[in-house]
């Protein structure tokens, strides 16, 4: 799994959110499978999940994204990073001290998945 992390400031969160919601079909067309939005005031961080790096890169290169940024009221240039999943653990499924670990997944650089 690949995550596109985008951090930026916005003039008005509600306007930005409406424009972001209107761009969902474009994200899906590039293979996005979901997103999470975090915010502190006008500082917004979006984590968008893609199946692979190429899908995230193609989304970033799409001219429609620049048009959306212009309408959304960004302040300055967004900071973007594309990250590959290295480890995933769900704390809701953590075992007791004497049980075997459950719900933990380590993803080696090769892309193979090991479940312990």
Short mmCIF file of C-alpha atoms in Angstrom, two decimals:
data_model
loop_
_atom_site.label_atom_id
_atom_site.label_comp_id
_atom_site.label_asym_id
_atom_site.label_seq_id
_atom_site.Cartn_x
_atom_site.Cartn_y
_atom_site.Cartn_z
CA UNK A 1 0.00 0.00 0.00
CA UNK A 2 1.15 3.51 -0.83
CA UNK A 3 0.10 6.67 0.99
CA UNK A 4 0.21 10.16 -0.46
CA UNK A 5 0.67 12.59 2.42
CA UNK A 6 -0.31 16.15 1.58
CA UNK A 7 0.07 19.00 4.05
CA UNK A 8 -1.08 22.55 3.37
CA UNK A 9 -2.76 25.62 4.82
CA UNK A 10 -6.18 26.79 3.63
CA UNK A 11 -8.02 30.10 3.82
CA UNK A 12 -11.34 28.54 4.83
CA UNK A 13 -11.62 24.88 5.86
CA UNK A 14 -15.31 24.54 4.94
CA UNK A 15 -14.71 25.82 1.40
CA UNK A 16 -11.62 23.62 1.06
CA UNK A 17 -13.57 20.56 2.31
CA UNK A 18 -16.35 21.10 -0.23
CA UNK A 19 -13.84 21.40 -3.10
CA UNK A 20 -11.96 18.33 -1.82
CA UNK A 21 -15.20 16.31 -1.72
CA UNK A 22 -15.98 17.37 -5.30
CA UNK A 23 -12.63 15.97 -6.47
CA UNK A 24 -13.33 12.43 -5.21
CA UNK A 25 -14.09 10.94 -8.64
CA UNK A 26 -10.69 12.13 -9.89
CA UNK A 27 -8.91 10.50 -6.92
CA UNK A 28 -10.81 7.27 -7.56
CA UNK A 29 -9.98 7.40 -11.29
CA UNK A 30 -6.30 7.34 -10.31
CA UNK A 31 -6.83 4.30 -8.08
CA UNK A 32 -7.23 5.97 -4.66
CA UNK A 33 -8.94 3.64 -2.21
CA UNK A 34 -9.63 6.08 0.63
CA UNK A 35 -8.37 9.03 2.63
CA UNK A 36 -8.06 10.52 6.11
CA UNK A 37 -8.11 14.24 6.87
CA UNK A 38 -6.38 15.74 9.91
CA UNK A 39 -6.43 19.39 10.84
CA UNK A 40 -5.19 21.94 13.32
CA UNK A 41 -6.95 25.21 12.52
CA UNK A 42 -6.11 26.11 8.92
CA UNK A 43 -3.29 23.52 8.71
CA UNK A 44 -4.64 20.42 6.91
CA UNK A 45 -2.97 17.05 6.38
CA UNK A 46 -4.55 14.50 4.03
CA UNK A 47 -3.48 10.86 3.81
CA UNK A 48 -4.72 9.31 0.56
CA UNK A 49 -4.25 5.59 -0.03
CA UNK A 50 -3.22 4.29 -3.45
CA UNK A 51 -2.43 0.74 -4.59
CA UNK A 52 1.08 1.73 -5.72
CA UNK A 53 3.52 4.63 -6.16
CA UNK A 54 2.78 5.05 -9.88
CA UNK A 55 -0.91 5.69 -9.17
CA UNK A 56 -0.05 8.38 -6.62
CA UNK A 57 2.47 9.99 -8.98
CA UNK A 58 -0.07 10.01 -11.83
CA UNK A 59 -2.63 11.65 -9.57
CA UNK A 60 -0.14 14.39 -8.63
CA UNK A 61 0.69 14.99 -12.31
CA UNK A 62 -2.97 15.36 -13.36
CA UNK A 63 -3.71 18.97 -14.48
CA UNK A 64 -7.15 18.68 -12.84
CA UNK A 65 -5.41 18.64 -9.46
CA UNK A 66 -3.83 22.06 -10.08
CA UNK A 67 -7.24 23.48 -11.01
CA UNK A 68 -8.71 22.03 -7.82
CA UNK A 69 -5.91 23.52 -5.70
CA UNK A 70 -6.61 26.94 -7.22
CA UNK A 71 -10.33 26.70 -6.32
CA UNK A 72 -9.76 25.27 -2.84
CA UNK A 73 -8.06 28.33 -1.34
CA UNK A 74 -4.63 26.92 -0.54
CA UNK A 75 -2.17 29.26 1.17
CA UNK A 76 1.25 28.62 -0.32
CA UNK A 77 2.41 25.41 -1.97
CA UNK A 78 1.34 22.03 -0.56
CA UNK A 79 4.01 19.71 0.81
CA UNK A 80 3.55 16.22 -0.65
CA UNK A 81 5.26 12.93 0.11
CA UNK A 82 4.65 9.45 -1.21
CA UNK A 83 5.32 6.75 1.38
CA UNK A 84 5.30 2.96 1.19
CA UNK A 85 3.80 0.97 4.07
CA UNK A 86 6.59 -0.42 6.27
CA UNK A 87 4.58 -1.64 9.26
CA UNK A 88 0.92 -1.88 10.22
CA UNK A 89 -0.40 -2.81 13.65
CA UNK A 90 -3.91 -2.59 15.01
CA UNK A 91 -3.74 -1.97 18.76
CA UNK A 92 -7.35 -3.04 19.18
CA UNK A 93 -6.26 -6.63 18.52
CA UNK A 94 -3.16 -6.67 20.76
CA UNK A 95 -2.90 -9.93 22.68
CA UNK A 96 -2.29 -10.37 26.37
CA UNK A 97 1.35 -10.80 27.42
CA UNK A 98 1.18 -14.62 27.30
CA UNK A 99 -0.61 -14.97 23.94
CA UNK A 100 0.91 -14.99 20.47
CA UNK A 101 0.89 -11.63 18.63
CA UNK A 102 -2.13 -11.01 16.39
CA UNK A 103 -2.98 -8.24 13.96
CA UNK A 104 0.61 -7.23 13.19
CA UNK A 105 1.92 -6.99 9.66
CA UNK A 106 5.44 -6.14 8.56
CA UNK A 107 6.01 -5.31 4.91
CA UNK A 108 9.62 -5.87 3.78
CA UNK A 109 11.14 -3.66 1.09
CA UNK A 110 10.67 -6.44 -1.47
CA UNK A 111 6.91 -5.92 -1.24
CA UNK A 112 6.20 -9.39 0.16
CA UNK A 113 3.98 -9.47 3.24
CA UNK A 114 4.89 -11.31 6.43
CA UNK A 115 2.20 -11.81 9.04
CA UNK A 116 3.27 -12.69 12.54
#
